[in-house]
Short mmCIF file of C-alpha atoms in Angstrom, two decimals:
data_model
loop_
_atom_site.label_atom_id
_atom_site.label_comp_id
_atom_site.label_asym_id
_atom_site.label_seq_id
_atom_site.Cartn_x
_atom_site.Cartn_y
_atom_site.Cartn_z
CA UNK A 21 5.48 83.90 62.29
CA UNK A 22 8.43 86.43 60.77
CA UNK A 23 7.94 84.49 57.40
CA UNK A 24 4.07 84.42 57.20
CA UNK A 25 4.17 88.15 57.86
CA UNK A 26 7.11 88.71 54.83
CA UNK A 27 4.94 87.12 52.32
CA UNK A 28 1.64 88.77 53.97
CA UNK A 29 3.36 91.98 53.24
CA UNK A 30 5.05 91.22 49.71
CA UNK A 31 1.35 90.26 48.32
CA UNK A 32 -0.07 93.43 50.01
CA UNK A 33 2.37 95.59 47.23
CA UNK A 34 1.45 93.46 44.36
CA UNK A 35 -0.79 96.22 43.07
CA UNK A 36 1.78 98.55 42.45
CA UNK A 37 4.08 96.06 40.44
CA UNK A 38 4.02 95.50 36.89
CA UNK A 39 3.56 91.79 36.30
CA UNK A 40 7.24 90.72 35.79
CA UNK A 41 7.93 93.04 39.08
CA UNK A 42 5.29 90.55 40.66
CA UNK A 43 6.80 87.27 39.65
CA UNK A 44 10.26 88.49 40.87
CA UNK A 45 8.93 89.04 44.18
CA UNK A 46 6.90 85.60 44.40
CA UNK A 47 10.28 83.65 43.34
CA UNK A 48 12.65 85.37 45.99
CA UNK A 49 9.38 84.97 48.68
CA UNK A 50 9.43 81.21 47.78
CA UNK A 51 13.18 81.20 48.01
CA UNK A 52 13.21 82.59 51.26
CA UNK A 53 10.70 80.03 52.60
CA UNK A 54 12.37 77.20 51.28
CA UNK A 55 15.52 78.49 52.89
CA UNK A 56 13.97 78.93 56.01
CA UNK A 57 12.03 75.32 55.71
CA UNK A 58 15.27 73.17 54.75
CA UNK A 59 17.29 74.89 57.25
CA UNK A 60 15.36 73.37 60.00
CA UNK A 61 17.12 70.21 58.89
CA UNK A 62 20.31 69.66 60.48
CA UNK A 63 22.08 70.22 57.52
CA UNK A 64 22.85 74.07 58.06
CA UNK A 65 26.30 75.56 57.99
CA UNK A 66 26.08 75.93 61.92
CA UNK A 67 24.88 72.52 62.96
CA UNK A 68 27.45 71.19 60.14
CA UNK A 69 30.46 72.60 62.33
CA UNK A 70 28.84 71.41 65.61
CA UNK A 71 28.57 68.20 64.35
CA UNK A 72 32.35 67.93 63.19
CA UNK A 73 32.85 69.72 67.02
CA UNK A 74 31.45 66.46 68.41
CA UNK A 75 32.91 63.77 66.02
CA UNK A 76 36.08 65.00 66.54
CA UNK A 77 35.04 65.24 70.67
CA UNK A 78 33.94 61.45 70.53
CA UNK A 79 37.10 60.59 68.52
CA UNK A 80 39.08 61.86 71.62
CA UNK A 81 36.78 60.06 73.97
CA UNK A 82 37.62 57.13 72.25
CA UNK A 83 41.17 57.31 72.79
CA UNK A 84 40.91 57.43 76.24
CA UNK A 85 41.78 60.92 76.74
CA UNK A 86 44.71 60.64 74.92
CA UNK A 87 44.55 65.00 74.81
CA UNK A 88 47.92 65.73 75.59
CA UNK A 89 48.18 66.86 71.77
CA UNK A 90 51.50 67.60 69.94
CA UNK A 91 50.78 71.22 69.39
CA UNK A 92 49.54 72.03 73.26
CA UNK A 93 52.27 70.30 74.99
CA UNK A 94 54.66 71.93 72.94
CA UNK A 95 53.53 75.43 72.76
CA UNK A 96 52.89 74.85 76.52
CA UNK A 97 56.49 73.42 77.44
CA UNK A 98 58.24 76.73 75.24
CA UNK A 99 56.93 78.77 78.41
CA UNK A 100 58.28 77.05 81.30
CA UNK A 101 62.11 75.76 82.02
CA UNK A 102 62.40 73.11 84.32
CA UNK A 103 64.80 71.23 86.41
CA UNK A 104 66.72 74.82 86.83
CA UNK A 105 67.90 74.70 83.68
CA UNK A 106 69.57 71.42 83.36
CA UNK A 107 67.12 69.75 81.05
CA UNK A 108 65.69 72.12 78.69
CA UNK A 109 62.02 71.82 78.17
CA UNK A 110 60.60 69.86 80.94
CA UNK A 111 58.06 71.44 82.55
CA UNK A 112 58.00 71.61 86.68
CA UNK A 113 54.53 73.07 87.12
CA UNK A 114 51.17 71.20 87.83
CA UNK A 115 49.92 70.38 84.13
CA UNK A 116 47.27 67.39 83.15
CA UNK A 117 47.40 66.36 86.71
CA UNK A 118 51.07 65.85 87.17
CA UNK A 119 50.46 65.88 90.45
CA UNK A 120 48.82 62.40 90.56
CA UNK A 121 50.07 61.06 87.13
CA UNK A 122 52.89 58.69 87.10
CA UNK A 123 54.93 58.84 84.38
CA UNK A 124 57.27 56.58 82.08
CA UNK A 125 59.78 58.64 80.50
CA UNK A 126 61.22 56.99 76.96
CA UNK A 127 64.26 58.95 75.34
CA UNK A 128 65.07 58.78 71.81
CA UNK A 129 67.92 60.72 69.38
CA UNK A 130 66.14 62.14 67.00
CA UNK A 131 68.68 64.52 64.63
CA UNK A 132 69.44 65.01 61.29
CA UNK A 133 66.25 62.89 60.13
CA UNK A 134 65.07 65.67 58.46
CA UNK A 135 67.29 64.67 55.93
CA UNK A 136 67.17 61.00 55.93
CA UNK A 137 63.97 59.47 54.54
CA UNK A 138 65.09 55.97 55.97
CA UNK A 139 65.39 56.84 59.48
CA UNK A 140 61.79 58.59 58.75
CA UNK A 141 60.96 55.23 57.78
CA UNK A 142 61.95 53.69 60.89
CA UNK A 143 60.89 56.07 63.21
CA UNK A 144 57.44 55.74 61.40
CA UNK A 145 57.40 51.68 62.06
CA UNK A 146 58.85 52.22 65.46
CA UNK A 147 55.87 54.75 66.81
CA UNK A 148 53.43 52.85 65.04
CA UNK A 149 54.03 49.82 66.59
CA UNK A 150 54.55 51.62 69.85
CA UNK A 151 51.26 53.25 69.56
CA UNK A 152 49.55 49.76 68.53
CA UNK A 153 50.38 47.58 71.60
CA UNK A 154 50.75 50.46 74.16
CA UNK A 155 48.43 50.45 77.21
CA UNK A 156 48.47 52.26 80.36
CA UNK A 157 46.14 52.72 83.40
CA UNK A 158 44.29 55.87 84.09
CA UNK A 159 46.50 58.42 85.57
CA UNK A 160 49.35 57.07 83.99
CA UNK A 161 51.33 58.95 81.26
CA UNK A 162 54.07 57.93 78.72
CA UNK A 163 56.76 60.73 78.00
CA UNK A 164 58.07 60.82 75.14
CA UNK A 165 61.63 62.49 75.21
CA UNK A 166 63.28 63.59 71.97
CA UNK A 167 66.41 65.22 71.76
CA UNK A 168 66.78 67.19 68.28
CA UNK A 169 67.99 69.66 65.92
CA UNK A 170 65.30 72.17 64.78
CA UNK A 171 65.43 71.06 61.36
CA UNK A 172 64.25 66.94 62.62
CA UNK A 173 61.88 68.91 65.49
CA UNK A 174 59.59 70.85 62.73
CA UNK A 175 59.69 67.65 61.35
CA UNK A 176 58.84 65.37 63.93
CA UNK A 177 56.00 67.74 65.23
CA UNK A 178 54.51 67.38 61.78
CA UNK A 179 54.88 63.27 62.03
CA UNK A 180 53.52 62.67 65.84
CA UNK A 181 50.40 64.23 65.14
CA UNK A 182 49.85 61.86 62.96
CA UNK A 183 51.65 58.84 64.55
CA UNK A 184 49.96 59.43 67.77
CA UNK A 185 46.68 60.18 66.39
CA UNK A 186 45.27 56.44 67.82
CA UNK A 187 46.94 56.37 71.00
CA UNK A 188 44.38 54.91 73.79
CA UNK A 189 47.02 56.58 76.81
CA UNK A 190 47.58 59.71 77.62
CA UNK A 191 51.34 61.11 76.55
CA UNK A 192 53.43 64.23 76.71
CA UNK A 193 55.52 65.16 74.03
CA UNK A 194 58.82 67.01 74.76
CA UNK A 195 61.67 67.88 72.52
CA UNK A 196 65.28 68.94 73.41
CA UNK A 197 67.97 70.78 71.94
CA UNK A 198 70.81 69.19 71.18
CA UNK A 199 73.06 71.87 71.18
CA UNK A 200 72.22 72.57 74.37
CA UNK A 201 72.69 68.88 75.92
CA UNK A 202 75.83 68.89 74.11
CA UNK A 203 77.35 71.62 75.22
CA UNK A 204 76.64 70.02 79.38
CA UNK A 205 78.09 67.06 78.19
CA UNK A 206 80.97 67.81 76.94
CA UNK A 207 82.83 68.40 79.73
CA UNK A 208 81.90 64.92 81.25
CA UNK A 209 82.75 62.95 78.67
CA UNK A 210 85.36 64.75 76.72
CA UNK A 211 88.34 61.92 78.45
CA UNK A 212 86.23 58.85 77.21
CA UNK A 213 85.34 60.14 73.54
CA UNK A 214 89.18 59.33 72.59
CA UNK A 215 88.63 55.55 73.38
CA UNK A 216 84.81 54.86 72.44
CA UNK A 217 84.53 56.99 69.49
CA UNK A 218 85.02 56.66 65.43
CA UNK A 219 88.60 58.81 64.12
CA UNK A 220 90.95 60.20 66.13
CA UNK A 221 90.38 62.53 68.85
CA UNK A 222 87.55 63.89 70.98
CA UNK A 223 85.21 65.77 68.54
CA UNK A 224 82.95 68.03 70.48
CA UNK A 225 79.74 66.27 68.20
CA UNK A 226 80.16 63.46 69.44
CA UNK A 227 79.12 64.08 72.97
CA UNK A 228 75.72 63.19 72.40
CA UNK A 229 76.15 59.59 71.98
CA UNK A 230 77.63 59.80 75.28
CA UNK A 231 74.18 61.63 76.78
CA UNK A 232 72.98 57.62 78.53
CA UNK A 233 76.56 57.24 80.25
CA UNK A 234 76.13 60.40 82.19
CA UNK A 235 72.10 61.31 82.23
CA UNK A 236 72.08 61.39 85.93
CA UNK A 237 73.87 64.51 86.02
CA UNK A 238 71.28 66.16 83.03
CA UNK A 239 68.57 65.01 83.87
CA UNK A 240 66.13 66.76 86.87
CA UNK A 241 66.68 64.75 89.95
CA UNK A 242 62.71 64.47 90.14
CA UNK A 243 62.79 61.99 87.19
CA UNK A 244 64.75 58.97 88.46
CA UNK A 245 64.04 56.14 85.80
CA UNK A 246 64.17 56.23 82.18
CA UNK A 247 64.65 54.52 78.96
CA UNK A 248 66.75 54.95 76.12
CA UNK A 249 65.68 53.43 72.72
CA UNK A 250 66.86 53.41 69.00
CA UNK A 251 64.84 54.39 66.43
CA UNK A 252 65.02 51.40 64.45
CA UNK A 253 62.95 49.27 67.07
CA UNK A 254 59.31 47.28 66.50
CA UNK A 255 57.30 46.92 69.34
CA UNK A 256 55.80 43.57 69.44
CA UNK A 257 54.57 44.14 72.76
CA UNK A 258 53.21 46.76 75.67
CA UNK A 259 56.10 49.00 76.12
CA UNK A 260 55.08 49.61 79.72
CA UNK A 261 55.97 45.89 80.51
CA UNK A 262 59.41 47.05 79.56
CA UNK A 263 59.50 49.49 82.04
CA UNK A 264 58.53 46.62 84.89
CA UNK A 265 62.09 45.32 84.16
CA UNK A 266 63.36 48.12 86.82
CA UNK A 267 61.78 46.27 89.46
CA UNK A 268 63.71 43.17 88.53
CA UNK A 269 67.08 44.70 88.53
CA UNK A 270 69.32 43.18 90.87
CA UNK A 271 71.54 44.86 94.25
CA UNK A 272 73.90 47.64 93.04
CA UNK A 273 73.21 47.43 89.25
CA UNK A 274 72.34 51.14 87.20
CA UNK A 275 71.31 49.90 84.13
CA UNK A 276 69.69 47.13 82.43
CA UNK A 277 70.88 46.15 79.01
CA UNK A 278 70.73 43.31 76.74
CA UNK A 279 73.82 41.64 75.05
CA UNK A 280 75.34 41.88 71.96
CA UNK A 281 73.93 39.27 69.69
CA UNK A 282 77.07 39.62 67.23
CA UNK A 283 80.55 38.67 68.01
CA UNK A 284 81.72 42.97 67.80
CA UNK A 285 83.68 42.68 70.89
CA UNK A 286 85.02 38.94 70.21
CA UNK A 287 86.41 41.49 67.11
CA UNK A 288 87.20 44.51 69.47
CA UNK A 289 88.99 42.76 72.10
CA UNK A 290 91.06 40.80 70.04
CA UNK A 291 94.58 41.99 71.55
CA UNK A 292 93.19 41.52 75.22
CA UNK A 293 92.18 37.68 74.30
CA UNK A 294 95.43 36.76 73.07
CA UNK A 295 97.06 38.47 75.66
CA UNK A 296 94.63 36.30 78.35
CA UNK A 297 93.82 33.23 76.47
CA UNK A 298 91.72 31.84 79.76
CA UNK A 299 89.87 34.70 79.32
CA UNK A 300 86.00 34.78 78.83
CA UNK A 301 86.02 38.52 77.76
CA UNK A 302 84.16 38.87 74.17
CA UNK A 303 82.93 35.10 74.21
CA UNK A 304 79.57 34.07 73.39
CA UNK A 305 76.93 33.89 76.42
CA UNK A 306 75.99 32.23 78.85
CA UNK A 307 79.23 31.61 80.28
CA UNK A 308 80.79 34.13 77.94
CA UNK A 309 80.73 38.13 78.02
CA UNK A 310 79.94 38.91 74.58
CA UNK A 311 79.45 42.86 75.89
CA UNK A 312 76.12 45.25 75.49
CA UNK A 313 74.06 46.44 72.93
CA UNK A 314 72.43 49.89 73.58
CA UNK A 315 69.61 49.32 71.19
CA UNK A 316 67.54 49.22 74.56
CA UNK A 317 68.52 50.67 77.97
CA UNK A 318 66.61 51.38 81.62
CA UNK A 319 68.75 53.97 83.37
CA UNK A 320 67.93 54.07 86.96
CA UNK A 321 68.98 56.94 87.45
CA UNK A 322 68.74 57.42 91.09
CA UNK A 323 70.55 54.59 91.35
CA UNK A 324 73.77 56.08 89.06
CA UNK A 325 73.70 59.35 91.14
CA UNK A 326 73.81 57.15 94.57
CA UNK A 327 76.22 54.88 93.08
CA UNK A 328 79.68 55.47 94.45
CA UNK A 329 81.48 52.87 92.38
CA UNK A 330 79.78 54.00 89.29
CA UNK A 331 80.92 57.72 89.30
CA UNK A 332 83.98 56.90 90.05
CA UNK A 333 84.23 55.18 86.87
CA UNK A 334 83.53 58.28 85.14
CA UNK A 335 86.80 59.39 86.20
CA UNK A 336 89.48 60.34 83.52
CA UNK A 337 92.22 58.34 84.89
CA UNK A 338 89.96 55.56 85.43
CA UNK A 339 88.50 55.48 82.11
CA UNK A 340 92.01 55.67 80.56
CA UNK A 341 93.20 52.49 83.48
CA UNK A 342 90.66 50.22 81.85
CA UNK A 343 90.88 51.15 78.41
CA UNK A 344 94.50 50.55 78.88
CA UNK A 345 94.27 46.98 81.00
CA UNK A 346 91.81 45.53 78.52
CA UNK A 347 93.66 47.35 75.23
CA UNK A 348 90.11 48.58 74.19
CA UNK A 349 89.35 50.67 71.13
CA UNK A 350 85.84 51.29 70.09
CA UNK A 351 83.93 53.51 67.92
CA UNK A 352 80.28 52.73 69.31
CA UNK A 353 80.04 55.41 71.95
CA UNK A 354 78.16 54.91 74.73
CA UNK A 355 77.77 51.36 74.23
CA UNK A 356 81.48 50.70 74.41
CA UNK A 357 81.78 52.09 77.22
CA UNK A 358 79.14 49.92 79.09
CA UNK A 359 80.82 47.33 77.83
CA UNK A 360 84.06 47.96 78.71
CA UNK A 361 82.93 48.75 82.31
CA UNK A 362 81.29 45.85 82.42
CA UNK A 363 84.18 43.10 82.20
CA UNK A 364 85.15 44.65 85.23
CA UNK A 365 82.02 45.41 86.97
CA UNK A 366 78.84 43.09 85.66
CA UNK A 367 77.19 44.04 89.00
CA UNK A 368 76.49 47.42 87.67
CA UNK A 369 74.37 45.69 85.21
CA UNK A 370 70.75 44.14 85.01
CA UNK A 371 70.65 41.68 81.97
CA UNK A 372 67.92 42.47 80.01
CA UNK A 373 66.64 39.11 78.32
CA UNK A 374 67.59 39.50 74.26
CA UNK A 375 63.78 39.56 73.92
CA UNK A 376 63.64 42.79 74.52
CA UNK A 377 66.25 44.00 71.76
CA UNK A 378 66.54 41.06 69.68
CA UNK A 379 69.61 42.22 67.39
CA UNK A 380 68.71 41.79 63.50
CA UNK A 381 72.20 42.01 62.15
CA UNK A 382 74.16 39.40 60.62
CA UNK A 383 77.08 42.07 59.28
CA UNK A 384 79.61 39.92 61.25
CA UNK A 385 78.75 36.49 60.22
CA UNK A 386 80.17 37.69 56.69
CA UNK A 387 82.89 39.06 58.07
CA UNK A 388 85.21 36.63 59.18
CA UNK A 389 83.03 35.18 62.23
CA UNK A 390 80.50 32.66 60.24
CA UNK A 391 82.07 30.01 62.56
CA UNK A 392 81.24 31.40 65.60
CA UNK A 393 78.22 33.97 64.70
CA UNK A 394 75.22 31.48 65.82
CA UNK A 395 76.35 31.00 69.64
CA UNK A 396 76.16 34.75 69.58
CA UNK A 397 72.98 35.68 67.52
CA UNK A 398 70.59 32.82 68.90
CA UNK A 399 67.99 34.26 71.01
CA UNK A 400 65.95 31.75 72.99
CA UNK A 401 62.17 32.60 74.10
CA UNK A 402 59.53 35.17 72.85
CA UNK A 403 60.55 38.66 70.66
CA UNK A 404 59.46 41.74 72.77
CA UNK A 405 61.06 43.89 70.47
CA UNK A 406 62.61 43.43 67.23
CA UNK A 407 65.79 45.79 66.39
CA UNK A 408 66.66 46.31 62.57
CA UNK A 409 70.53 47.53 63.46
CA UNK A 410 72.75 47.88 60.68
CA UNK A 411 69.54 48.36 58.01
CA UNK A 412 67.70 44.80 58.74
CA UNK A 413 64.73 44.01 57.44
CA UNK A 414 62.29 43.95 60.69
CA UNK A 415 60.05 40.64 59.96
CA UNK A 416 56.38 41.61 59.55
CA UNK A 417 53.70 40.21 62.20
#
């Protein structure tokens, strides 16, 4: 044994050592045994760093194989460009089985929350909850979409490791400039920013709140459903079952969409009601068409590229034509526009029940509506998702 034969040969020189010399050499001999004896335990600097090695493996077992981390889907995504160009950031190679994965692709607009702790906040509640209540079968991944300054990208890299950390489903993380998206959308929605948007005029900024109306034409045709969402959203339930909602939509509509759950377009069509006093534009549902809210939205988006009807809608003149037969002014982007399409075509749209983005503001009921502001804000049946619009407070469960 190596240590046997270090002491046998440390006594053999005793002789020739003074007595202190000889206790010296006992005391290091001694430490060296004891070093070698307790380091048979499994408390050793090597089988310390295996051991973290294979909690930190089980963790990830755990999870399901939830491995599609923040930091290697990103680092992985900056090498490859996908869909030719048109949406920056998607990746078109084989990667985690792509091949046989199906995938759910959620969108969110995340910019400028760098610099606003509250939509932090919200975005922390919102992934949270997603996270909690998320489930999905093997070979089934959730994409998670974020379109972002670099500023709110460093920032929400730093926040998803984290917020994803207990996901049981496997995910893919991709972020998007939004210079870039801007810059393609522009052109297509340029006419429509003059009668949907806040101010005067069509300010090149604002294009991106326009990115749902006209996603078919972004987005890779290989990705053919997705779904929009807010930040300010609790998930009360498995997001996937709000992805089953495509299969319900009914012949010829492109999107599904709740309602609005305030009386905004009672407000917004004001001129147009008095105008048509028979008129069920803006009035409370069932019977009523109280308009959309784009809280929550499924965009089929094969179905808007095949759509005939709805591209045609996306048409300057026609834009300007219904603006002008229904006197319609907004300032909520692409949600006004949905709306406004919608009095004239509700077969383009799949009602979402308000379940699934049950409104949380009551801004209008103090406004000059309190009359009327309960046949609009009821919502009948269970709470899939609760939406704190206009700063609610999101009940706790």
């Amino acid at each position: 044994m190596d240590v046997l034969r270090l002491v046998y040969r440390i006594m053999g020189r005793i002789s020739t050592f003074r007595s202190y010399q000889f206790v010296l050499l006992l005391a290091a001999a001694l430490a060296v045994v004891a070093f070698y004896y307790f380091g048979s335990e499994k408390h050793n600097f090597s089988s310390t760093t295996k051991r973290i090695k294979q909690t930190q493996a089980n963790h990830n077992t755990n999870r399901n194989d939830a491995d599609l981390t923040i930091d290697t889907m990103l680092s992985h995504l900056e090498e490859e460009k996908g869909g030719g160009g048109e949406w920056e950031g998607l990746p078109t190679g084989k990667q985690n089985d792509e091949a046989v994965d199906q995938r759910y692709h959620l969108l969110m607009m995340f910019t400028k929350v760098d610099k606003n702790r509250s939509l932090q906040d919200k975005f922390r509640v919102a992934m949270l909850s997603l996270v909690k209540h998320g489930r999905f079968l093997e070979g089934e991944v959730l994409a998670l979409h974020f379109v972002s300054d670099p500023a709110s990208r460093e920032l929400g890299e730093k926040m998803l490791q984290e917020l994803l950390v207990d996901a049981t489903f496997k995910y893919e993380v991709l972020f998007h400039d939004v210079a870039t998206l801007t810059q393609k959308l522009f052109p297509i929605v340029e006419a429509m920013q003059k009668h949907f948007s806040a101010g005067s005029g069509a300010y090149y900024s604002d294009s991106i709140f326009f990115l749902s109306v006209a996603m078919h034409h972004i987005m890779p045709k290989s990705i053919t459903r997705i779904v929009q969402v807010d930040l300010d959203l609790k998930y009360r339930t498995n997001i996937k079952h709000l992805f089953q909602e495509f299969d319900r939509f009914t012949p010829g509509a492109v999107i599904g969409i709740a309602r609005e759950m305030q009386p905004v377009y009672r407000h917004t069509f004001w001129q147009y009601r008095k105008e048509n006093p028979q008129s069920k534009v803006g009035d409370p549902a069932p019977e009523g068409q109280p308009g959309f809210n784009s809280g929550v939205m499924l965009l089929d988006l094969g179905a808007m590229r095949a759509s005939a009807l709805y591209n045609e809608l996306l048409k300057t003149s026609n834009v300007a034509k219904l603006a002008d037969q229904y006197r319609f002014r907004g300032h909520l982007g692409d949600q006004d526009f949905f709306t406004m399409i919608g009095m004239e075509h509700p077969e383009l749209f799949y009602s979402l029940a308000c379940g699934w983005n049950r409104q949380l503001c009551t801004w209008w009921r103090d406004h000059g509506y309190g009359d009327v502001f309960q046949l609009y804000y009821r919502c009948d049946g269970p709470v899939y998702i609760y939406h704190g619009n206009c700063n609610s407070q999101i009940p706790d469960d």
